[in-house]
Coordinates of C-alpha atoms in Angstrom, one line a residue:
M21 CA 46.7 75.8 49.5
T22 CA 47.3 77.1 45.9
E23 CA 44.2 75.1 43.8
P24 CA 41.1 74.8 44.7
S25 CA 39.7 71.2 45.6
A26 CA 37.3 69.3 43.2
Y27 CA 34.1 70.5 45.8
E28 CA 35.3 74.1 45.4
L29 CA 35.9 74.1 41.8
E30 CA 32.4 72.8 41.4
A31 CA 31.0 75.2 43.5
W32 CA 33.1 77.7 41.7
R33 CA 31.2 76.7 38.5
N34 CA 27.8 77.2 40.3
V35 CA 28.5 80.4 41.4
K36 CA 29.2 81.5 37.8
L37 CA 26.0 80.3 36.5
F38 CA 24.0 82.0 39.5
K39 CA 20.8 83.9 38.3
G40 CA 18.2 83.8 41.0
R41 CA 15.6 81.2 41.2
P42 CA 13.2 82.0 38.3
I43 CA 10.0 80.9 40.4
S44 CA 11.4 84.3 43.0
N45 CA 11.7 86.5 40.2
G46 CA 8.5 85.8 38.8
M47 CA 6.8 86.0 42.0
R48 CA 8.4 89.6 42.6
S49 CA 7.6 91.1 39.6
A50 CA 3.7 90.0 39.9
G51 CA 3.3 92.9 42.0
E52 CA 4.1 95.5 39.4
Q53 CA 2.3 93.8 36.9
V54 CA -1.1 93.3 39.0
T55 CA -0.6 97.3 40.4
N56 CA -0.3 98.3 36.3
G57 CA -3.2 95.8 35.4
A58 CA -5.9 96.6 38.0
T59 CA -6.8 99.9 36.8
K60 CA -7.2 98.6 33.1
F61 CA -9.0 95.3 34.5
K62 CA -12.5 97.2 35.2
G63 CA -12.7 99.1 32.0
R64 CA -12.3 96.3 29.8
A65 CA -14.5 93.5 31.8
T66 CA -16.9 96.3 32.3
Q67 CA -16.7 96.7 28.7
Y68 CA -16.5 92.8 27.6
L69 CA -19.4 92.0 29.8
A70 CA -22.0 94.9 29.3
N71 CA -23.9 93.1 26.6
R72 CA -23.6 89.5 27.8
P73 CA -26.9 88.4 29.7
G74 CA -26.3 87.0 33.3
A75 CA -23.0 88.6 33.6
D76 CA -24.2 91.4 35.7
F77 CA -22.5 90.3 38.9
V78 CA -18.9 90.0 37.2
A79 CA -19.3 93.5 35.6
K80 CA -19.9 94.7 39.3
S81 CA -17.4 92.9 40.7
A82 CA -15.4 94.4 38.4
K83 CA -16.3 98.2 38.8
T84 CA -15.8 97.3 42.8
V85 CA -12.3 96.3 42.2
G86 CA -11.5 99.4 40.0
T87 CA -13.0 101.5 42.4
K88 CA -11.5 100.3 45.2
A89 CA -8.2 100.4 43.6
R90 CA -8.8 103.9 43.0
Q91 CA -9.7 104.5 46.5
A92 CA -6.6 103.1 47.6
V93 CA -4.4 105.0 45.4
D94 CA -5.5 108.4 46.5
A95 CA -5.6 107.8 49.7
I96 CA -1.7 107.1 49.7
P97 CA 0.0 110.4 50.8
D98 CA 1.6 112.5 48.6
G99 CA 5.5 111.9 48.7
L100 CA 5.0 108.6 50.4
T101 CA 8.3 106.9 48.8
D102 CA 10.4 109.7 50.3
W103 CA 8.7 109.5 53.4
G104 CA 9.2 106.1 54.4
G105 CA 12.8 106.4 53.2
A106 CA 13.4 109.3 55.4
V107 CA 11.8 107.6 58.4
L108 CA 13.5 104.1 57.8
G109 CA 16.8 106.2 56.9
S110 CA 16.6 107.6 60.6
A111 CA 15.8 104.1 62.7
Q112 CA 18.0 101.9 60.5
Q113 CA 20.9 102.0 62.4
T114 CA 19.0 100.9 65.8
A115 CA 17.1 98.4 63.6
A116 CA 20.0 96.5 62.1
R117 CA 21.9 96.2 65.4
I118 CA 18.9 94.8 67.1
A119 CA 18.3 92.5 64.3
R120 CA 22.1 91.2 64.6
V121 CA 21.7 90.4 68.1
G122 CA 23.4 86.9 68.7
L123 CA 25.2 86.7 65.5
S124 CA 28.5 85.6 67.6
P125 CA 31.7 85.1 66.2
K126 CA 32.9 82.8 69.1
G127 CA 29.9 80.9 68.6
M128 CA 30.7 80.3 65.1
V129 CA 34.0 79.5 65.8
K130 CA 32.4 76.9 68.5
K131 CA 30.6 75.1 65.8
H132 CA 33.8 74.4 63.4
V133 CA 35.8 72.9 66.7
K134 CA 33.3 70.8 67.5
L135 CA 33.8 68.9 63.7
G136 CA 37.4 68.9 64.3
H137 CA 38.5 71.8 62.2
D138 CA 41.5 73.7 63.1
V139 CA 40.0 77.2 64.2
A140 CA 40.6 79.6 66.9
L141 CA 39.7 83.0 65.4
L142 CA 37.0 83.7 63.0
S143 CA 39.1 84.7 60.3
D144 CA 40.7 81.6 60.6
L145 CA 37.3 80.0 58.7
R146 CA 38.6 81.7 55.4
R147 CA 41.3 79.2 54.9
L148 CA 39.3 76.3 55.3
D149 CA 38.0 74.1 52.5
L150 CA 34.5 75.1 51.4
Q151 CA 33.1 71.6 52.0
Q152 CA 34.3 72.1 55.8
I153 CA 32.1 75.5 55.9
D154 CA 29.4 73.8 54.3
A155 CA 29.7 71.1 56.7
V156 CA 28.0 73.9 59.5
R157 CA 25.8 75.7 57.2
G158 CA 22.0 75.4 58.5
R159 CA 19.0 75.4 55.8
G160 CA 16.9 77.3 58.6
A161 CA 17.3 80.6 56.5
Q162 CA 16.1 79.7 53.6
W163 CA 12.6 79.1 55.2
G164 CA 12.7 81.3 58.3
Y165 CA 13.3 84.3 57.1
P166 CA 10.8 84.5 53.9
I167 CA 8.3 83.3 56.1
I168 CA 8.7 86.0 58.8
A169 CA 8.6 88.4 55.8
A170 CA 6.0 87.2 54.1
A171 CA 3.8 87.3 57.3
S172 CA 4.9 91.0 57.5
G173 CA 3.8 91.6 54.0
A174 CA 0.7 90.0 54.3
V175 CA -0.1 91.8 57.0
A176 CA 0.3 95.0 55.6
G177 CA -1.8 94.3 52.4
V178 CA -4.7 93.5 55.1
L179 CA -3.8 97.1 56.8
I180 CA -3.7 98.8 53.2
T181 CA -6.6 97.4 51.6
G182 CA -8.9 97.4 54.8
G183 CA -9.0 94.0 55.4
E184 CA -10.7 93.0 52.5
L185 CA -9.4 89.6 51.6
A186 CA -12.1 88.7 48.4
V187 CA -14.0 91.1 46.3
P188 CA -17.5 91.6 47.5
L189 CA -20.2 90.7 44.5
T190 CA -22.5 93.9 45.7
G191 CA -20.4 95.9 43.8
G192 CA -20.6 98.2 47.0
A193 CA -17.3 100.5 47.6
A194 CA -16.2 100.4 51.4
A195 CA -14.0 103.5 52.6
A196 CA -10.4 102.7 51.9
P197 CA -8.1 103.2 54.8
S198 CA -6.6 106.6 56.0
G199 CA -3.3 107.9 54.1
G200 CA -1.8 107.8 57.8
V201 CA -2.6 104.0 57.9
I202 CA -1.4 103.1 54.7
A203 CA 2.1 105.3 55.1
G204 CA 2.3 103.4 58.4
A205 CA 1.9 100.1 56.7
F206 CA 4.4 100.6 54.1
F207 CA 6.9 102.1 56.7
G208 CA 6.2 99.3 59.2
D209 CA 6.7 96.2 56.5
A210 CA 9.7 98.1 55.1
A211 CA 11.6 98.1 58.3
V212 CA 10.9 94.4 58.8
V213 CA 12.4 93.6 55.5
L214 CA 15.4 95.6 56.2
S215 CA 15.9 94.0 59.7
L216 CA 15.2 90.3 58.6
S217 CA 17.9 91.3 55.3
S218 CA 20.5 92.6 57.8
R219 CA 20.4 89.5 59.9
C220 CA 20.2 87.3 57.1
V221 CA 23.1 88.6 55.2
G222 CA 25.3 89.0 58.7
A223 CA 24.4 85.3 59.7
T224 CA 25.8 84.5 55.9
S225 CA 29.0 86.7 56.8
L226 CA 29.9 85.2 59.5
L227 CA 29.3 81.6 58.2
Y228 CA 32.0 82.4 55.6
G229 CA 34.5 84.0 58.4
Y230 CA 33.7 87.7 57.9
D231 CA 32.4 89.8 60.9
P232 CA 29.2 91.7 60.5
E233 CA 30.2 94.5 62.8
D234 CA 33.4 95.1 60.9
P235 CA 32.9 98.9 59.1
A236 CA 33.9 97.5 55.8
E237 CA 31.9 94.4 56.4
K238 CA 28.5 96.7 57.1
L239 CA 29.1 98.3 53.4
F240 CA 29.3 94.7 52.2
I241 CA 26.2 93.8 53.7
M242 CA 24.3 96.5 52.5
S243 CA 25.5 96.1 48.6
V244 CA 24.3 92.5 49.1
V245 CA 21.3 93.4 50.6
N246 CA 20.9 95.9 47.5
A247 CA 21.3 93.4 44.8
G248 CA 18.8 91.2 46.4
T249 CA 16.2 93.7 46.3
A250 CA 17.1 95.2 43.2
M251 CA 13.9 94.4 40.2
S252 CA 14.8 96.2 37.3
A253 CA 17.8 95.6 34.7
S254 CA 19.2 99.2 35.8
A255 CA 19.0 98.4 39.7
K256 CA 20.8 95.0 39.1
T257 CA 23.4 96.2 36.9
A258 CA 24.5 99.1 40.0
A259 CA 24.2 96.9 42.7
M260 CA 26.1 94.0 41.1
A261 CA 28.9 96.5 40.0
D262 CA 28.8 97.5 43.9
I263 CA 29.5 94.0 44.7
S264 CA 32.5 93.3 42.2
R265 CA 34.4 96.5 43.1
L266 CA 33.7 96.0 46.8
T267 CA 34.7 92.4 46.4
Q268 CA 38.0 93.1 44.6
A269 CA 39.1 96.0 47.5
L270 CA 38.4 93.6 50.2
V271 CA 40.0 90.4 48.3
R272 CA 43.0 92.9 47.3
G273 CA 43.3 93.9 51.2
R274 CA 42.6 97.3 50.3
T275 CA 43.0 100.0 53.3
W276 CA 39.8 100.8 55.3
A277 CA 41.4 103.3 57.8
V278 CA 38.9 105.7 56.6
L279 CA 35.9 104.1 57.3
D280 CA 35.2 105.2 61.0
R281 CA 32.0 104.9 62.2
S282 CA 30.5 108.2 61.5
L283 CA 31.2 107.7 57.6
V284 CA 29.5 103.9 58.0
S285 CA 26.6 105.4 59.9
Q286 CA 26.5 108.2 57.1
V287 CA 26.1 105.8 54.5
S288 CA 23.7 103.5 56.3
K289 CA 21.3 106.1 56.8
Q290 CA 21.3 107.1 53.1
F291 CA 21.4 103.6 52.0
A292 CA 17.9 102.6 54.1
K293 CA 16.2 105.9 52.9
A294 CA 16.7 104.8 48.9
F295 CA 15.7 101.0 50.5
G296 CA 12.6 102.6 51.9
T297 CA 11.6 103.8 48.8
R298 CA 12.6 101.3 46.8
L299 CA 10.3 98.9 49.1
T300 CA 7.3 101.4 48.5
K301 CA 7.7 101.5 45.0
Q302 CA 8.0 97.6 44.4
G303 CA 5.2 97.3 47.0
L304 CA 2.4 99.4 45.2
G305 CA 0.4 96.4 44.3
K306 CA -0.7 96.3 48.2
V307 CA -3.1 98.7 47.5
I308 CA -5.3 96.5 45.4
P309 CA -8.3 95.0 46.9
A310 CA -8.6 91.5 47.0
A311 CA -4.6 90.9 45.6
G312 CA -3.0 93.1 48.2
T313 CA -2.7 90.7 50.7
L314 CA -1.1 87.8 48.5
I315 CA 0.9 90.6 46.8
G316 CA 2.1 91.6 50.0
F317 CA 2.8 87.7 51.3
T318 CA 4.5 87.0 48.0
L319 CA 6.5 89.7 47.2
N320 CA 8.2 89.4 50.9
W321 CA 8.9 85.8 50.5
A322 CA 10.4 86.2 47.2
T323 CA 12.6 89.4 48.3
L324 CA 13.8 87.8 51.3
E325 CA 14.4 84.3 49.6
S326 CA 16.5 86.5 46.8
I327 CA 18.3 88.0 49.5
V328 CA 19.4 84.9 51.1
D329 CA 20.3 83.5 47.8
V330 CA 22.7 86.7 46.9
A331 CA 24.2 86.6 50.0
N332 CA 25.1 83.0 50.0
N333 CA 26.6 83.2 46.3
E334 CA 28.4 86.2 46.8
Y335 CA 30.1 85.3 50.2
R336 CA 30.8 82.0 48.8
K337 CA 32.4 83.8 45.5
R338 CA 34.5 86.5 47.8
F339 CA 35.6 83.4 50.1
L340 CA 37.0 81.2 46.9
L341 CA 38.4 84.5 45.2
E342 CA 40.4 85.2 48.7
K343 CA 41.8 81.9 48.7
Y344 CA 42.8 81.6 44.9
A345 CA 43.2 84.7 43.3
H346 CA 43.7 83.3 39.8
L347 CA 39.8 82.3 39.8
A348 CA 39.3 86.2 39.1
A349 CA 40.1 86.1 35.8
E350 CA 37.1 83.6 34.9
E351 CA 34.7 85.9 36.4
A352 CA 32.6 87.4 34.0
S353 CA 28.5 89.0 34.2
A354 CA 26.1 89.0 31.3
P355 CA 24.1 92.6 31.6
F356 CA 20.8 92.0 32.9
T357 CA 18.0 92.7 30.5
D358 CA 14.8 91.5 32.1
G359 CA 13.0 93.1 35.2
V360 CA 10.0 95.6 36.1
P361 CA 10.4 99.4 34.3
D362 CA 13.1 101.5 35.9
E363 CA 10.7 103.8 37.0
A364 CA 9.1 101.1 39.1
D365 CA 12.5 100.4 40.9
E366 CA 14.7 102.9 43.1
V367 CA 18.5 102.5 41.6
I368 CA 21.0 102.4 44.8
S369 CA 25.1 102.6 44.2
V370 CA 26.5 101.6 48.4
I371 CA 30.0 102.7 46.3
G372 CA 28.7 106.2 45.5
E373 CA 27.0 106.9 48.9
I374 CA 30.6 106.1 50.3
V375 CA 31.9 108.5 48.2
E376 CA 29.5 111.3 49.1
A377 CA 30.5 110.5 52.9
G378 CA 34.0 111.2 52.0
G379 CA 35.3 107.6 51.9
P380 CA 37.6 105.8 49.2
D381 CA 36.3 106.1 45.5
L382 CA 36.0 102.3 44.1
H383 CA 34.7 103.3 41.0

């Protein structure tokens, strides 16, 4: 087939228009806004209410928010982002391998055979019409992964804030959790998000006929997770540039003989380290009393929802480009101008890590 079907042309138009879900983008930036505004809230609210009769209880609550936010922030160990990233980097391989258990190429082929599609190998899926691919596409990932991630974020928020789900009106400030508890909660939550990310993107790769255990595919999966979790304009730009270059290399059949297990392992470890640092920076709003649990819930939900969407869009794009190379001439991307400040995010380049590990330079 040299020309896309009407179904595939419509899909390609949607791929080019993809910008993510506005609600997810808004939910993910909310944590950053709360973090920046929490300490300011105490001073502004107290000053505003100081001379207003009957507002003592509100002023006390404002003071409590500011005091407890300060307690939580002070309890965060120095170098937490680096520490969490290093630990996550060491554990990444095992976590990713466990997360992808049950993702079977044979199982995906069987689903197509049951529908009468002429396939025998996973790679045969890549010559099917996109409508046939969508025929076996489930909707569970759109809800399942975000729900599990949201639960993890909420638990982390409870642990980090000491279980305070509401601001007490007494104005009393309870002791903040220890630095070890806070560090452990951040790390555990990041590990859950990374594992879920690896599985949901791996499942998407199988859907479009790509084996998630292939060395090159593992790198592409990392690039998709990177793009799905990037929040600042700089991080988004770097992540999407990685995906574009990796897609071009894979579509053109570039030789990946140098991608041995050692190289992929090294890249995976460095990526997980940077990923852990990113999630810690993005999740600092979890330290805010009363709001921390809600922030943990919504941030993780929106993060996994974003990863699911980016994974489907980028694999869809790659699937179509591999079949119809001329579509590449229509591919264009606008610069990112929105997002959180650069210092609140971690810029990650999978391609940069590949080069540092001795792999091919795709810049």
